[in-house]
Amino acid sequence: MGACMTLSTCSPEAAEGTHVFDILGYSKHMGMGQDPGSYIQSGVFTVGGHNWAIRFYPDGYKSENRDYIAVFLELMSKSTKVRASCDLRLVDQCTGLRSSVIKTGPRIFKSNDSSRYAPGTAQFKRRSEIEGSAYLKDDRLMIECIVTVFKKPRVTKTTVAKSPPKIDRPPSDMAQHVGMLLEEKEGLDVSFIVGGETIEAHRLVLAMRSPVLKAELYGPMREARPGQCITVKDMQPSIFRALLHFIYTDSLPGRGDFKGEENIEMIRLLLVAADRYAMERLKMVCQSILCEHLNVDTVSTTLALADQYNCDKLKDACLEFIKISDDNTMDAIVASQGFKDLKVGKAELNPISAFRNNEKVSLVKNEMNSVIHTSVVRVKFLGFKSQVACTSTVSIAVAGTLVFGQFRLLKHTEKGYTPPDAVMRPQRLTDRYEVGATPVESSKSVNLQNNCYYYGA
C-alpha cells in the first residue's frame, strides 16, 4: 500500500480598483505656488475597504525635481495599516492605450507615517516628455491608478491528494530476447569444441561482450573463420555454457541459490573463465558470491584463487574472515583441506603460519584483533627459513605479510618459563632475522630447551 499524500492550498485574497484622475487645463496649474511642493489632490476613492487619493505635483515635489511632475498614491484612511500595490499610468488620448510609468510591488501602507505614500520617487515623468506627447491633448492630462489591496491569504482544508495517472514502465526485456537467440539456436555461426563437446553461438554477440573473444573471432589473429571450430582447452563444457548464459542474458544460470560445495566450485571455475575472457562484470559477480559464502571450509581455497587472479577485494575479505575468527573457527580453518593445500612458501597466501609434521597450534585473539599462538612447537614462520622451537607468545597481524606484534623470549627456570622484563617493539619479520645458534651458543643459552635454540626479534 502506497504512502498517503494530503494537500492544502494557500491563495491570496485581493481587491482591485481603478481610479482615473482627469486633469483639465494642465498648463493653467503650473506655478501654483512660489516653490515646488504644491499639489492637487484627486477625489477620495475606496478599494478593499480603504480610502485612497492621488496627489499631483505640477511643479515638482522639490526644487531639485522641478523638471518632473510628481504623482503619488496616498492612503487616506485613519489609524490603519494595509498591504497593497499600485500601478500609476498615463493615458494616450489618441489611442486610449494606458502606459505604466511606475509600478510597485506589494508593500505596507501606514496611515500615521510617510509610508502612506507610494511610490518612493518624486520623478514621475519629465514635463518636456509629457508636453510633446499624446498624453497631453487639448491641455488635458489623464492619470490612471490601479490599486490592489491584499487581505489575509485563504488556506483550504487539508484533503487527500489525488495522484496523477501513472503508467508503470515495464522492465527491460532485452536480455530475455537476446537469450532466446541462444536457446532457439537460430543464426548460429561459430562453434567451440569444449571437453569433446560442440557448443555453438553467435559471433557478434560474443564479440560484443568479451574483448578476448572479439579478438579471436574478428581480430588479425582470429582462430576460426565461418564454418570452422575453436578449441577451448582447460575448461569444462558446463562452465563454458554458464559463461555463454551470462554473455547472452547478463545473469547466471539457475535461481541464484549457490549453496553447496558443488555450486561454489562452479563459481570458482566461472571466475577463472571470466578472467580468461576479460569479462570484468562476471568476475565481480563471482567474487561477490564467493565472499557471501566464506566459511571455514572455503576460505583457504578462495584466498588462493583470489591471489592467483588478482581479486584484491576478495582476497582482503578472506584475510579479514581469518583475522576475526574465534578459537574454534581458527582450529577448523587449520584443519580444513583447503588450508592444507595452501602454498606454504607464499606469505600472503598463508596469514597464520606454516606447520611441520601437522603439529597443532592453539590460536586465540587478543584485544588488538591479531592472531596469537599460545603454544608453539617447531613452527616454521613464513619468511623465516630456519626453524625455531620455543614456547612463546607471538602476535601475527593478518594483513598479507607476517608482522611481529609481540615476541616474548621466555627464560627457562626450574619453575618453568617466565617472561623477561622487556618486550621487543613490533617489527616486520624479514630474512635478516634468520639467525641460527652455534652449538656453543646454544649450550650456554637460557633459551635452550629440548636441544633447540630459538631466536626472537
PDB file of C-alpha atoms in Angstrom, residues 300 303-304 319 339 342-354 382 397-402:
ATOM      1  CA  SER A 300      41.644 -21.006   2.266  1.00  0.00           C
ATOM      2  CA  LEU A 303      42.131 -16.978  -0.736  1.00  0.00           C
ATOM      3  CA  ALA A 304      44.481 -18.840  -3.071  1.00  0.00           C
ATOM      4  CA  LEU A 319      42.085 -12.262   5.287  1.00  0.00           C
ATOM      5  CA  PHE A 339      44.368 -24.884   4.373  1.00  0.00           C
ATOM      6  CA  LEU A 342      47.528 -23.737   0.552  1.00  0.00           C
ATOM      7  CA  LYS A 343      51.039 -22.930  -0.626  1.00  0.00           C
ATOM      8  CA  VAL A 344      53.280 -22.701   2.393  1.00  0.00           C
ATOM      9  CA  GLY A 345      56.042 -20.758   0.671  1.00  0.00           C
ATOM     10  CA  LYS A 346      53.999 -17.653  -0.109  1.00  0.00           C
ATOM     11  CA  ALA A 347      53.468 -15.426   2.899  1.00  0.00           C
ATOM     12  CA  GLU A 348      50.481 -13.500   1.614  1.00  0.00           C
ATOM     13  CA  LEU A 349      48.605 -16.756   0.989  1.00  0.00           C
ATOM     14  CA  ASN A 350      49.139 -18.150   4.472  1.00  0.00           C
ATOM     15  CA  PRO A 351      48.465 -15.485   7.056  1.00  0.00           C
ATOM     16  CA  ILE A 352      48.597 -17.854  10.008  1.00  0.00           C
ATOM     17  CA  SER A 353      51.822 -19.885   9.883  1.00  0.00           C
ATOM     18  CA  ALA A 354      53.342 -22.979   8.354  1.00  0.00           C
ATOM     19  CA  LEU A 382      56.940 -17.625   6.728  1.00  0.00           C
ATOM     20  CA  ALA A 397      48.917  -9.394  12.175  1.00  0.00           C
ATOM     21  CA  VAL A 398      46.814 -10.854   9.403  1.00  0.00           C
ATOM     22  CA  ALA A 399      47.407  -8.295   6.691  1.00  0.00           C
ATOM     23  CA  GLY A 400      49.101 -10.110   3.842  1.00  0.00           C
ATOM     24  CA  THR A 401      52.543 -10.466   5.431  1.00  0.00           C
ATOM     25  CA  LEU A 402      53.644 -11.681   8.814  1.00  0.00           C
TER      26      LEU A 402
END
